[in-house]
Amino acid sequence: MNPINYATGLVVELGYAQQDGDKPREAAVREQLAWVSGELEKVDPGRLSEGLRAMLTEAKTATADALATKAKRATKTAE
């Protein structure tokens, strides 16, 4: 499993789940995103080509943003 591609696919899947209003699917995808974010941290950027390093950075950023979006929504709902 390539965590970079997997994370990218999950971010896209999360967008579709949100667009469809499918809360159970959204929750499942977020759970997978939380797991894969840990896997992304294990990737050694020094062993990657320049292009793959850029993809790794993008995947980490997109995953963090997707997970943070849920936290921001929860905070706004609590207020």
mmCIF file of C-alpha atoms in Angstrom:
data_model
loop_
_atom_site.group_PDB
_atom_site.id
_atom_site.type_symbol
_atom_site.label_atom_id
_atom_site.label_comp_id
_atom_site.label_asym_id
_atom_site.label_seq_id
_atom_site.Cartn_x
_atom_site.Cartn_y
_atom_site.Cartn_z
ATOM 1 C CA MET A 1 0.000 0.000 0.000
ATOM 2 C CA ASN A 2 1.272 3.421 -0.963
ATOM 3 C CA PRO A 3 0.181 5.818 1.814
ATOM 4 C CA ILE A 4 0.599 8.863 -0.427
ATOM 5 C CA ASN A 5 -1.856 7.598 -3.027
ATOM 6 C CA TYR A 6 -4.144 6.125 -0.389
ATOM 7 C CA ALA A 7 -4.367 9.430 1.509
ATOM 8 C CA THR A 8 -5.038 11.338 -1.693
ATOM 9 C CA GLY A 9 -7.843 8.950 -2.612
ATOM 10 C CA LEU A 10 -9.354 9.218 0.856
ATOM 11 C CA VAL A 11 -9.406 13.014 0.688
ATOM 12 C CA VAL A 12 -11.303 12.784 -2.608
ATOM 13 C CA GLU A 13 -13.655 10.165 -1.136
ATOM 14 C CA LEU A 14 -14.286 12.426 1.866
ATOM 15 C CA GLY A 15 -15.291 15.230 -0.473
ATOM 16 C CA TYR A 16 -17.806 12.968 -2.215
ATOM 17 C CA ALA A 17 -19.196 11.756 1.109
ATOM 18 C CA GLN A 18 -19.646 15.337 2.300
ATOM 19 C CA GLN A 19 -21.227 16.366 -0.986
ATOM 20 C CA ASP A 20 -23.668 13.450 -0.757
ATOM 21 C CA GLY A 21 -24.423 14.183 2.904
ATOM 22 C CA ASP A 22 -23.463 10.584 3.762
ATOM 23 C CA LYS A 23 -22.478 10.951 7.419
ATOM 24 C CA PRO A 24 -21.656 7.260 8.059
ATOM 25 C CA ARG A 25 -19.365 7.122 5.015
ATOM 26 C CA GLU A 26 -17.804 10.445 6.020
ATOM 27 C CA ALA A 27 -17.068 9.109 9.507
ATOM 28 C CA ALA A 28 -15.531 5.928 8.087
ATOM 29 C CA VAL A 29 -13.329 7.890 5.697
ATOM 30 C CA ARG A 30 -12.201 10.229 8.483
ATOM 31 C CA GLU A 31 -11.229 7.204 10.569
ATOM 32 C CA GLN A 32 -9.126 5.897 7.689
ATOM 33 C CA LEU A 33 -7.607 9.360 7.178
ATOM 34 C CA ALA A 34 -6.564 9.487 10.826
ATOM 35 C CA TRP A 35 -4.815 6.132 10.406
ATOM 36 C CA VAL A 36 -3.109 6.996 7.120
ATOM 37 C CA SER A 37 -1.860 10.316 8.499
ATOM 38 C CA GLY A 38 0.264 8.278 10.903
ATOM 39 C CA GLU A 39 1.526 6.170 8.005
ATOM 40 C CA LEU A 40 2.484 9.321 6.093
ATOM 41 C CA GLU A 41 4.652 10.396 9.032
ATOM 42 C CA LYS A 42 6.604 7.136 8.734
ATOM 43 C CA VAL A 43 7.613 7.843 5.129
ATOM 44 C CA ASP A 44 11.262 8.913 4.825
ATOM 45 C CA PRO A 45 11.246 11.900 2.432
ATOM 46 C CA GLY A 46 14.984 11.476 1.902
ATOM 47 C CA ARG A 47 14.365 8.236 0.047
ATOM 48 C CA LEU A 48 11.876 9.817 -2.365
ATOM 49 C CA SER A 49 12.364 11.616 -5.636
ATOM 50 C CA GLU A 50 11.628 15.333 -5.746
ATOM 51 C CA GLY A 51 8.213 14.689 -7.297
ATOM 52 C CA LEU A 52 7.257 12.120 -4.671
ATOM 53 C CA ARG A 53 8.427 14.441 -1.878
ATOM 54 C CA ALA A 54 6.092 17.095 -3.256
ATOM 55 C CA MET A 55 3.265 14.553 -3.388
ATOM 56 C CA LEU A 56 4.017 13.512 0.204
ATOM 57 C CA THR A 57 3.847 17.129 1.359
ATOM 58 C CA GLU A 58 0.560 17.629 -0.489
ATOM 59 C CA ALA A 59 -0.896 14.418 0.951
ATOM 60 C CA LYS A 60 0.109 15.399 4.509
ATOM 61 C CA THR A 61 -1.368 18.869 4.082
ATOM 62 C CA ALA A 62 -4.616 17.632 2.536
ATOM 63 C CA THR A 63 -5.026 14.967 5.215
ATOM 64 C CA ALA A 64 -4.365 17.429 8.045
ATOM 65 C CA ASP A 65 -6.783 19.941 6.504
ATOM 66 C CA ALA A 66 -9.505 17.305 6.129
ATOM 67 C CA LEU A 67 -9.116 16.192 9.737
ATOM 68 C CA ALA A 68 -8.960 19.792 10.993
ATOM 69 C CA THR A 69 -12.162 20.661 9.130
ATOM 70 C CA LYS A 70 -14.060 18.162 11.274
ATOM 71 C CA ALA A 71 -12.532 19.594 14.449
ATOM 72 C CA LYS A 72 -13.478 23.140 13.410
ATOM 73 C CA ARG A 73 -17.059 22.062 12.685
ATOM 74 C CA ALA A 74 -17.315 20.352 16.062
ATOM 75 C CA THR A 75 -16.043 23.477 17.826
ATOM 76 C CA LYS A 76 -18.523 25.723 16.006
ATOM 77 C CA THR A 77 -21.380 23.329 16.801
ATOM 78 C CA ALA A 78 -20.434 23.297 20.497
ATOM 79 C CA GLU A 79 -20.471 27.099 20.646
#
